Amino acid sequence: MSDVAISVSLLALVAVLGLWLGGFEFKGVGLGIGGVLFGGLFVGHFVHQNGIALDLHTLHFVQEFGLILFVYSIGIQVGPGFFASLRSTGLKLNGFAALLVLLGCAVAAALHKLFDVPLPVILGIFSGAVTNTPSLGAGQQILTDLGSSVASVSSMGMAYAMAYPFGICGILLSMWLIRLFFRINVDQEARAFDEQSGLSRTSLATMNVALRNVNLSGLALQDVPGLTAGQVICSRMKRGDTLTVPRPHTTLQVGDLLHLVGEPQALRSAQLVIGEEVEASLSTHGTDMRVERIVVTNVKVIGKRISDLALTQTYDVVISRLNRAGIELVPTAQTSLQFGDILNIVGMPDAIEVVAGLMGNSKPKLQQVHMLPVFLGIGLGVLLGSLPFYLPGIPGALKLGLAGGPLVVALIVSRIGSIGRLHWFMPPSANLALRELGIVLFLSVVGLKSGGQFLDTLLQGPGATWLMYGALITLLPLMIVGVLARAFGHTNYLTLCGLLAGSMTDPPALAFANALHPSNGAAALAYVTVYPLVMFMRIVAPQLLALMLWVPG
């Protein structure tokens, strides 16, 4: 067999062994995808002991391409929610998450300076301590660009493997310590979150309001205060026994019942202006009206604003909700449609059928992977990652690299959604497949390259010391931010656990946090709120550390 064939066969063996190892769990906690790294270390040790020749060029390409696939698909996944997570109530959580990342960088830099830990080693420990593989890839990339030797870059992978296991356990330990320190009762925290969630949840709510304000009688719907800011939609109106879809120019009368959709706080504000909340039903059941979910797949309407389509005026239907990448939005006249948007349409069946044809509503198209935008995005990402730029106080040029460039481009294009016939929407199943393939390839190569010296480093070298450094990088930031968020930020404990898990981009930790109170979604909500920003910071952080701490030699 050729060296290329041997290398690819061994990578397949590593993937099989590693995924098998990652499948084992103890009380919901396991290595997960990190098992591939340890499978690679095991096979790499065997390869080294037996002198098996590998094609290093092939391994290098597979490693870099796997990293590109992983970070690009991550960006496509989190992009639509990335910018939204920086607004409103997410600001506080993202602030604490950013502080946690910065504290981790500070601890790593201090260890490097105080104990003279080699830069590749401390970067590897930093990535393993926070269980973030893209961080490892970004660090290896910047070290290569700075001219570091192959052996130094390889030592980063070994250091990552030393710190990784405690990185997984350390976050669970920090959750337990915070709970013990503050004497927290989980059931009370769950009840407190449920009581407050009416004001904090991101999903839209509904309210039936009876018009009692005589000052609004004779006024057009579009002129009613509380409905003009674009935060509340009136999707149905009942006058007497007749249920209709109100148009912007529909004249209101005292006694009209309005079905409103929007954020809970905005609904309450509108209700105070219009009248009183009532229990009367404005359901379409038993009437000729229907509510249908329609998917935007027609290229002719993508990029157009809702006002440009004049759906209410032309077809007598109203869009009551818009779901984009799992996030519910209040559709306004200025909202531009994107491929894959899911619209809640209220109206008569024949009108809804016409609008469905206009929007496309082709479910099979949502399962198609548009490969042209994928490779265009990857190409632009690699190009962006190769461009040098300078920041004040940084002694050298900064590059986003093969980890940061594709991530930034993916965040941007997934936010844009579509340009002409280019649609950056990716079906969740396809995104997951690309993401898993990329990370498995990357970790397989890292483990295979590092396996030869792993045992010697652990048993006879500085491996135990590296593990201790990793424990400090894991625990200190978690405990500091956890205490600050609880004591001064008054953060709900379940939300805090989700914040810590998201700040470490650690799914097993999220599973542990969810298990604290399975019926409560506080942890998951906090996790997805901070995850996009943290993933971006974790990839950029090792590059900044490398540039600030690099000493040419």
Coordinates of N, CA and C in Angstrom, one line a residue, residues 20-235:
W20 N -16.4 5.4 19.0 CA -16.8 4.4 19.9 C -16.5 4.8 21.4
L21 N -15.3 5.3 21.6 CA -14.9 5.7 22.9 C -15.8 6.9 23.4
G22 N -16.0 7.8 22.5 CA -16.8 9.0 22.9 C -18.3 8.7 23.2
G23 N -18.7 7.5 22.8 CA -20.1 7.1 23.0 C -20.4 6.6 24.5
F24 N -19.3 6.3 25.2 CA -19.5 5.9 26.6 C -19.7 7.1 27.5
E25 N -20.7 7.0 28.4 CA -21.1 8.1 29.3 C -21.2 7.6 30.7
F26 N -20.9 8.4 31.6 CA -21.1 8.1 33.1 C -22.0 9.2 33.6
K27 N -23.2 8.9 34.0 CA -24.2 9.9 34.5 C -24.3 11.1 33.5
G28 N -24.4 10.8 32.2 CA -24.6 11.8 31.3 C -23.3 12.6 30.8
V29 N -22.2 12.2 31.4 CA -20.9 12.9 31.0 C -20.0 11.9 30.3
G30 N -19.5 12.3 29.2 CA -18.5 11.5 28.4 C -17.6 12.3 27.6
L31 N -16.7 11.7 26.9 CA -15.7 12.4 26.1 C -16.4 13.0 24.9
G32 N -17.5 12.5 24.4 CA -18.1 13.0 23.2 C -17.2 12.9 22.0
I33 N -17.2 14.0 21.2 CA -16.4 14.0 20.0 C -14.9 14.0 20.4
G34 N -14.6 14.4 21.7 CA -13.2 14.4 22.1 C -12.6 13.0 22.2
G35 N -13.5 12.0 22.2 CA -13.0 10.6 22.1 C -12.1 10.3 20.9
V36 N -12.4 11.1 19.8 CA -11.6 10.9 18.6 C -10.1 11.2 18.8
L37 N -9.9 12.3 19.6 CA -8.5 12.7 19.9 C -7.8 11.6 20.7
F38 N -8.4 11.0 21.6 CA -7.8 9.9 22.4 C -7.7 8.6 21.6
G39 N -8.6 8.4 20.7 CA -8.4 7.3 19.7 C -7.2 7.5 18.8
G40 N -7.0 8.8 18.4 CA -5.8 9.1 17.6 C -4.5 8.9 18.4
L41 N -4.5 9.3 19.7 CA -3.4 9.1 20.5 C -3.0 7.7 20.6
F42 N -4.0 6.8 20.8 CA -3.7 5.4 21.0 C -3.2 4.8 19.7
V43 N -3.8 5.1 18.5 CA -3.3 4.6 17.3 C -2.0 5.2 16.9
G44 N -1.8 6.5 17.2 CA -0.5 7.2 17.0 C 0.6 6.5 17.7
H45 N 0.4 6.1 19.0 CA 1.4 5.4 19.8 C 1.8 4.1 19.1
F46 N 0.8 3.4 18.6 CA 1.0 2.1 18.0 C 1.8 2.3 16.7
V47 N 1.5 3.3 15.9 CA 2.2 3.6 14.7 C 3.6 4.0 14.9
H48 N 3.9 4.8 16.0 CA 5.2 5.2 16.3 C 6.1 4.0 16.8
Q49 N 5.5 3.2 17.6 CA 6.2 2.0 18.1 C 6.6 1.0 17.0
N50 N 5.8 1.0 15.9 CA 6.1 0.0 14.9 C 6.7 0.6 13.6
G51 N 7.0 1.9 13.7 CA 7.7 2.6 12.6 C 7.0 2.6 11.3
I52 N 5.6 2.7 11.4 CA 4.8 2.8 10.1 C 4.9 4.2 9.5
A53 N 5.2 4.2 8.2 CA 5.4 5.5 7.5 C 4.0 6.1 7.2
L54 N 3.9 7.4 7.4 CA 2.7 8.2 7.1 C 3.0 9.3 6.1
D55 N 2.0 9.6 5.3 CA 2.2 10.7 4.3 C 1.8 12.0 5.0
L56 N 2.8 12.8 5.5 CA 2.5 14.0 6.3 C 1.8 15.0 5.5
H57 N 2.1 15.1 4.2 CA 1.4 16.1 3.4 C -0.1 15.9 3.3
T58 N -0.5 14.6 3.2 CA -1.9 14.2 3.2 C -2.5 14.5 4.5
L59 N -1.8 14.2 5.6 CA -2.4 14.4 7.0 C -2.6 15.9 7.2
H60 N -1.6 16.7 6.7 CA -1.7 18.2 6.9 C -2.9 18.7 6.2
F61 N -3.1 18.3 5.0 CA -4.3 18.7 4.2 C -5.6 18.3 4.9
V62 N -5.7 17.1 5.3 CA -6.9 16.6 5.9 C -7.2 17.4 7.2
Q63 N -6.1 17.7 8.0 CA -6.3 18.4 9.2 C -6.8 19.8 9.0
E64 N -6.2 20.5 8.0 CA -6.7 21.9 7.7 C -8.0 21.9 7.1
F65 N -8.3 21.0 6.2 CA -9.6 21.0 5.5 C -10.7 20.6 6.5
G66 N -10.4 19.7 7.4 CA -11.4 19.3 8.5 C -11.7 20.5 9.3
L67 N -10.7 21.3 9.7 CA -10.9 22.5 10.5 C -11.8 23.5 9.8
I68 N -11.5 23.7 8.5 CA -12.3 24.7 7.7 C -13.7 24.3 7.7
L69 N -14.0 23.0 7.4 CA -15.4 22.5 7.3 C -16.1 22.7 8.6
F70 N -15.4 22.5 9.7 CA -16.0 22.5 11.0 C -16.4 24.0 11.4
V71 N -15.5 24.9 11.3 CA -15.7 26.3 11.7 C -16.7 27.0 10.7
Y72 N -16.7 26.6 9.4 CA -17.6 27.2 8.5 C -19.0 26.8 8.8
S73 N -19.2 25.5 9.1 CA -20.6 25.0 9.4 C -21.1 25.5 10.7
I74 N -20.2 25.7 11.7 CA -20.5 26.3 12.9 C -21.0 27.8 12.7
G75 N -20.3 28.5 11.9 CA -20.7 29.9 11.5 C -22.1 29.9 10.9
I76 N -22.3 29.0 9.9 CA -23.6 29.0 9.3 C -24.7 28.7 10.3
Q77 N -24.4 27.8 11.2 CA -25.5 27.4 12.2 C -25.8 28.5 13.1
V78 N -24.8 29.2 13.7 CA -25.1 30.2 14.7 C -25.2 31.6 14.2
G79 N -24.9 31.8 12.9 CA -24.9 33.2 12.3 C -26.2 33.9 12.5
P80 N -27.4 33.3 12.1 CA -28.6 34.1 12.3 C -28.9 34.6 13.7
G81 N -28.4 33.8 14.7 CA -28.7 34.2 16.1 C -27.5 35.0 16.7
F82 N -26.4 35.1 16.0 CA -25.2 35.7 16.6 C -25.4 37.2 17.0
F83 N -26.0 38.0 16.0 CA -26.1 39.4 16.3 C -27.3 39.6 17.2
A84 N -28.4 38.7 17.1 CA -29.5 38.9 18.0 C -29.1 38.6 19.4
S85 N -28.1 37.7 19.6 CA -27.8 37.3 21.0 C -27.0 38.5 21.7
L86 N -26.6 39.5 21.0 CA -25.9 40.6 21.6 C -26.8 41.7 22.0
R87 N -28.1 41.5 21.8 CA -29.1 42.6 22.1 C -29.9 42.2 23.3
S88 N -30.7 43.1 23.8 CA -31.7 43.0 24.9 C -31.1 42.2 26.1
T89 N -31.8 41.2 26.6 CA -31.4 40.5 27.8 C -30.1 39.7 27.7
G90 N -29.8 39.4 26.4 CA -28.5 38.7 26.2 C -27.3 39.5 26.5
L91 N -27.4 40.8 26.6 CA -26.2 41.6 26.8 C -25.5 41.2 28.1
K92 N -26.3 41.1 29.2 CA -25.7 40.7 30.5 C -25.0 39.4 30.4
L93 N -25.7 38.4 29.9 CA -25.1 37.0 29.8 C -23.9 37.0 28.9
N94 N -23.9 37.7 27.8 CA -22.8 37.7 26.9 C -21.6 38.5 27.5
G95 N -21.9 39.5 28.3 CA -20.9 40.2 29.1 C -20.1 39.3 30.0
F96 N -20.9 38.5 30.8 CA -20.2 37.6 31.7 C -19.4 36.5 30.9
A97 N -20.0 36.0 29.8 CA -19.3 35.0 29.0 C -18.0 35.6 28.4
A98 N -18.0 36.8 27.9 CA -16.8 37.4 27.4 C -15.8 37.6 28.5
L99 N -16.2 38.0 29.7 CA -15.3 38.1 30.8 C -14.6 36.8 31.2
L100 N -15.4 35.7 31.1 CA -14.8 34.4 31.4 C -13.7 34.0 30.4
V101 N -14.0 34.3 29.1 CA -13.0 34.0 28.1 C -11.7 34.9 28.3
L102 N -11.9 36.2 28.6 CA -10.7 37.0 28.9 C -10.0 36.6 30.1
L103 N -10.6 36.2 31.2 CA -10.0 35.7 32.4 C -9.1 34.5 32.0
G104 N -9.7 33.6 31.2 CA -8.9 32.4 30.8 C -7.6 32.8 30.1
C105 N -7.7 33.8 29.2 CA -6.5 34.3 28.5 C -5.5 34.9 29.5
A106 N -6.0 35.6 30.5 CA -5.1 36.2 31.5 C -4.4 35.2 32.3
V107 N -5.1 34.1 32.7 CA -4.5 33.0 33.5 C -3.4 32.3 32.7
A108 N -3.8 32.1 31.4 CA -2.8 31.4 30.5 C -1.5 32.3 30.3
A109 N -1.7 33.5 30.1 CA -0.6 34.4 29.9 C 0.3 34.5 31.2
A110 N -0.4 34.6 32.3 CA 0.3 34.6 33.6 C 1.2 33.3 33.8
L111 N 0.6 32.2 33.5 CA 1.3 30.9 33.7 C 2.5 30.9 32.7
H112 N 2.3 31.4 31.5 CA 3.4 31.4 30.5 C 4.6 32.3 31.1
K113 N 4.3 33.4 31.7 CA 5.3 34.3 32.1 C 5.9 33.8 33.4
L114 N 5.1 33.4 34.4 CA 5.6 33.0 35.7 C 6.4 31.8 35.7
F115 N 6.0 30.8 35.0 CA 6.6 29.4 35.0 C 7.3 29.1 33.7
D116 N 7.5 30.1 32.8 CA 8.2 29.9 31.6 C 7.7 28.7 30.8
V117 N 6.4 28.6 30.7 CA 5.8 27.5 29.9 C 5.9 27.9 28.4
P118 N 6.4 27.0 27.6 CA 6.6 27.3 26.2 C 5.2 27.7 25.6
L119 N 5.3 28.7 24.6 CA 4.1 29.2 24.1 C 3.2 28.2 23.4
P120 N 3.7 27.2 22.6 CA 2.8 26.2 22.0 C 2.2 25.4 23.1
V121 N 2.9 25.1 24.2 CA 2.3 24.3 25.2 C 1.2 25.0 26.0
I122 N 1.4 26.3 26.3 CA 0.4 27.0 27.0 C -0.9 27.2 26.2
L123 N -0.7 27.4 24.8 CA -1.8 27.6 24.0 C -2.6 26.3 23.9
G124 N -1.9 25.1 23.8 CA -2.5 23.8 23.8 C -3.3 23.6 25.1
I125 N -2.7 23.9 26.3 CA -3.3 23.8 27.5 C -4.6 24.6 27.6
F126 N -4.4 25.9 27.1 CA -5.6 26.8 27.1 C -6.7 26.2 26.3
S127 N -6.5 25.7 25.2 CA -7.6 25.1 24.3 C -8.2 23.9 24.9
G128 N -7.3 23.0 25.5 CA -7.9 21.8 26.2 C -8.6 22.1 27.4
A129 N -8.2 23.1 28.2 CA -8.8 23.5 29.5 C -10.2 24.0 29.3
V130 N -10.5 24.6 28.1 CA -11.8 25.1 27.8 C -12.5 24.2 26.8
T131 N -12.0 23.0 26.5 CA -12.6 22.0 25.7 C -13.1 22.6 24.3
N132 N -12.2 23.4 23.7 CA -12.6 24.1 22.5 C -11.6 23.7 21.4
T133 N -12.0 22.8 20.5 CA -11.1 22.3 19.4 C -10.8 23.4 18.4
P134 N -11.8 24.2 17.9 CA -11.4 25.2 17.0 C -10.3 26.2 17.5
S135 N -10.3 26.4 18.8 CA -9.2 27.2 19.5 C -7.9 26.5 19.2
L136 N -7.8 25.2 19.4 CA -6.6 24.4 19.1 C -6.1 24.6 17.6
G137 N -7.1 24.5 16.7 CA -6.8 24.7 15.3 C -6.3 26.1 15.0
A138 N -6.9 27.1 15.6 CA -6.5 28.5 15.4 C -5.1 28.7 15.9
G139 N -4.8 28.1 17.1 CA -3.5 28.3 17.7 C -2.4 27.6 16.9
Q140 N -2.6 26.4 16.4 CA -1.7 25.8 15.6 C -1.4 26.5 14.3
Q141 N -2.5 27.1 13.7 CA -2.4 27.9 12.5 C -1.5 29.1 12.7
I142 N -1.7 29.9 13.7 CA -0.9 31.1 13.9 C 0.5 30.8 14.3
L143 N 0.8 29.7 15.0 CA 2.1 29.3 15.3 C 2.9 28.9 14.0
T144 N 2.2 28.2 13.1 CA 2.8 27.9 11.8 C 3.1 29.1 11.1
D145 N 2.2 30.1 11.0 CA 2.4 31.3 10.3 C 3.6 32.1 10.9
L146 N 3.8 32.0 12.2 CA 4.9 32.7 12.9 C 6.2 32.0 12.7
G147 N 6.2 30.8 12.1 CA 7.5 30.1 11.9 C 7.9 29.1 12.9
S148 N 6.9 28.7 13.8 CA 7.2 27.7 14.8 C 7.5 26.4 14.1
S149 N 8.4 25.6 14.8 CA 8.7 24.3 14.2 C 7.6 23.3 14.3
V150 N 7.7 22.2 13.5 CA 6.7 21.2 13.4 C 6.5 20.5 14.8
A151 N 7.7 20.3 15.5 CA 7.7 19.7 16.8 C 6.9 20.5 17.8
S152 N 7.1 21.8 17.7 CA 6.5 22.8 18.7 C 5.0 22.7 18.5
V153 N 4.6 22.8 17.2 CA 3.1 22.8 16.9 C 2.5 21.4 17.4
S154 N 3.3 20.3 17.2 CA 2.8 19.0 17.6 C 2.6 19.0 19.1
S155 N 3.5 19.7 19.9 CA 3.4 19.7 21.3 C 2.1 20.4 21.8
M156 N 1.6 21.2 21.0 CA 0.4 21.9 21.3 C -0.8 20.9 21.4
G157 N -0.8 19.9 20.5 CA -1.8 18.9 20.5 C -1.7 18.0 21.7
M158 N -0.5 17.7 22.1 CA -0.3 16.9 23.3 C -0.8 17.6 24.6
A159 N -0.4 18.9 24.7 CA -0.8 19.7 25.8 C -2.4 19.8 25.9
Y160 N -3.0 19.9 24.7 CA -4.4 20.0 24.6 C -5.0 18.7 25.2
A161 N -4.4 17.5 24.8 CA -5.0 16.2 25.3 C -4.8 16.1 26.8
M162 N -3.7 16.7 27.4 CA -3.5 16.6 28.8 C -4.6 17.4 29.6
A163 N -4.9 18.5 29.1 CA -5.8 19.4 29.8 C -7.3 19.1 29.5
Y164 N -7.6 18.4 28.4 CA -9.0 18.2 28.0 C -9.9 17.5 29.0
P165 N -9.4 16.3 29.6 CA -10.3 15.6 30.5 C -10.8 16.4 31.7
F166 N -9.8 17.2 32.4 CA -10.3 18.0 33.5 C -11.1 19.2 33.0
G167 N -10.9 19.6 31.8 CA -11.8 20.7 31.2 C -13.2 20.3 31.2
I168 N -13.5 19.0 30.9 CA -14.9 18.5 31.0 C -15.4 18.4 32.4
C169 N -14.5 17.8 33.3 CA -15.0 17.6 34.7 C -15.0 18.9 35.5
G170 N -14.1 19.9 35.1 CA -13.9 21.1 35.9 C -15.2 21.9 35.9
I171 N -15.9 22.0 34.8 CA -17.1 22.8 34.7 C -18.2 22.2 35.5
L172 N -18.3 20.9 35.6 CA -19.3 20.3 36.5 C -18.9 20.5 37.9
L173 N -17.6 20.5 38.3 CA -17.2 20.8 39.6 C -17.5 22.2 40.0
S174 N -17.3 23.1 39.1 CA -17.6 24.6 39.4 C -19.1 24.8 39.6
M175 N -20.0 24.1 38.9 CA -21.4 24.2 39.1 C -21.8 23.7 40.5
W176 N -21.2 22.6 40.9 CA -21.5 22.0 42.2 C -21.0 22.9 43.3
L177 N -19.8 23.5 43.1 CA -19.2 24.4 44.2 C -20.0 25.7 44.3
I178 N -20.5 26.2 43.2 CA -21.3 27.5 43.3 C -22.6 27.1 44.0
R179 N -23.2 26.0 43.7 CA -24.5 25.6 44.3 C -24.3 25.4 45.8
L180 N -23.1 24.8 46.2 CA -22.8 24.6 47.6 C -22.5 25.9 48.3
F181 N -21.8 26.8 47.7 CA -21.3 28.1 48.3 C -22.5 29.0 48.6
F182 N -23.5 29.1 47.7 CA -24.6 29.9 47.8 C -25.8 29.2 48.4
R183 N -25.7 27.9 48.8 CA -26.8 27.1 49.3 C -28.0 27.2 48.5
I184 N -27.9 26.9 47.3 CA -29.0 27.1 46.3 C -29.9 25.9 46.3
N185 N -31.2 26.2 46.2 CA -32.3 25.2 46.1 C -32.7 25.2 44.6
V186 N -32.4 24.1 43.9 CA -32.7 24.1 42.5 C -34.2 24.2 42.1
D187 N -35.0 23.6 42.9 CA -36.5 23.7 42.7 C -37.0 25.2 42.8
Q188 N -36.4 25.9 43.8 CA -36.8 27.3 44.0 C -36.3 28.1 42.8
E189 N -35.1 27.8 42.3 CA -34.6 28.5 41.2 C -35.4 28.3 39.9
A190 N -35.9 27.1 39.8 CA -36.7 26.7 38.6 C -38.0 27.5 38.7
R191 N -38.6 27.5 39.9 CA -39.9 28.3 40.0 C -39.7 29.8 39.8
A192 N -38.6 30.3 40.3 CA -38.3 31.7 40.1 C -38.1 32.0 38.6
F193 N -37.5 31.1 37.9 CA -37.3 31.3 36.4 C -38.6 31.3 35.7
D194 N -39.5 30.3 36.1 CA -40.8 30.2 35.4 C -41.6 31.4 35.7
E195 N -41.5 32.0 36.9 CA -42.3 33.2 37.1 C -41.9 34.4 36.3
Q196 N -40.5 34.5 36.1 CA -40.0 35.6 35.4 C -39.9 35.4 33.8
S197 N -40.1 34.2 33.4 CA -39.9 33.9 32.0 C -40.9 34.5 31.1
G198 N -42.1 34.9 31.6 CA -43.0 35.6 30.8 C -42.5 36.9 30.3
L199 N -41.5 37.5 31.0 CA -40.9 38.8 30.5 C -39.6 38.5 29.8
S200 N -39.0 37.3 29.9 CA -37.7 37.1 29.4 C -37.6 36.2 28.3
R201 N -38.6 35.4 28.0 CA -38.5 34.4 27.0 C -38.5 35.0 25.6
T202 N -37.8 34.4 24.7 CA -37.7 35.0 23.3 C -38.8 34.7 22.4
S203 N -39.6 33.6 22.7 CA -40.7 33.2 21.8 C -41.8 34.3 21.9
L204 N -42.6 34.4 20.9 CA -43.7 35.4 20.9 C -44.9 34.8 21.6
A205 N -45.7 35.8 22.1 CA -46.9 35.4 22.9 C -48.1 36.0 22.1
T206 N -49.3 35.6 22.6 CA -50.6 36.1 22.0 C -51.5 36.7 23.1
M207 N -52.4 37.6 22.7 CA -53.3 38.2 23.6 C -54.6 38.6 22.9
N208 N -55.7 38.3 23.4 CA -57.0 38.8 22.9 C -57.4 40.0 23.7
V209 N -57.6 41.1 23.0 CA -57.9 42.4 23.6 C -59.2 42.9 23.1
A210 N -60.1 43.4 24.0 CA -61.4 44.1 23.6 C -61.1 45.6 23.6
L211 N -61.5 46.2 22.5 CA -61.4 47.6 22.4 C -62.4 48.4 23.3
R212 N -61.9 49.1 24.3 CA -62.7 49.8 25.2 C -62.4 51.3 25.2
N213 N -61.3 51.7 24.6 CA -60.9 53.1 24.5 C -61.7 53.8 23.4
V214 N -62.7 54.7 23.9 CA -63.6 55.3 22.9 C -62.8 56.3 22.0
N215 N -61.6 56.7 22.4 CA -60.8 57.6 21.6 C -60.3 56.9 20.3
L216 N -60.3 55.6 20.3 CA -59.8 54.8 19.2 C -60.9 54.5 18.2
S217 N -62.2 54.7 18.6 CA -63.3 54.4 17.7 C -63.3 55.2 16.5
G218 N -63.4 54.6 15.3 CA -63.3 55.3 14.1 C -61.9 55.5 13.5
L219 N -60.9 55.0 14.3 CA -59.5 55.2 13.9 C -59.1 53.9 13.1
A220 N -58.2 54.1 12.1 CA -57.7 53.0 11.3 C -56.8 52.2 12.1
L221 N -56.7 50.9 11.8 CA -55.8 50.0 12.6 C -54.4 50.5 12.6
Q222 N -53.9 50.9 11.4 CA -52.5 51.3 11.2 C -52.2 52.6 12.1
D223 N -53.2 53.3 12.6 CA -52.9 54.5 13.3 C -53.1 54.3 14.8
V224 N -53.3 53.1 15.3 CA -53.5 52.8 16.7 C -52.2 52.8 17.4
P225 N -52.0 53.7 18.5 CA -50.7 53.7 19.3 C -50.5 52.3 19.9
G226 N -49.3 51.8 19.8 CA -49.0 50.5 20.3 C -48.9 49.4 19.2
L227 N -49.6 49.7 18.1 CA -49.5 48.8 16.9 C -48.6 49.4 15.8
T228 N -48.1 50.6 16.1 CA -47.4 51.3 15.0 C -45.9 51.1 15.1
A229 N -45.4 50.6 16.2 CA -43.9 50.5 16.4 C -43.3 49.2 15.8
G230 N -44.2 48.4 15.2 CA -43.7 47.1 14.6 C -43.4 46.0 15.6
Q231 N -43.8 46.2 16.8 CA -43.6 45.1 17.8 C -44.8 44.2 18.1
V232 N -45.9 44.6 17.6 CA -47.2 43.8 17.8 C -47.9 43.8 16.4
I233 N -48.4 42.6 16.1 CA -49.2 42.3 14.9 C -50.6 42.0 15.3
C234 N -51.6 42.6 14.6 CA -53.0 42.2 14.8 C -53.3 41.3 13.7
S235 N -53.5 40.0 14.0 CA -53.7 39.0 12.9 C -55.1 38.6 12.7

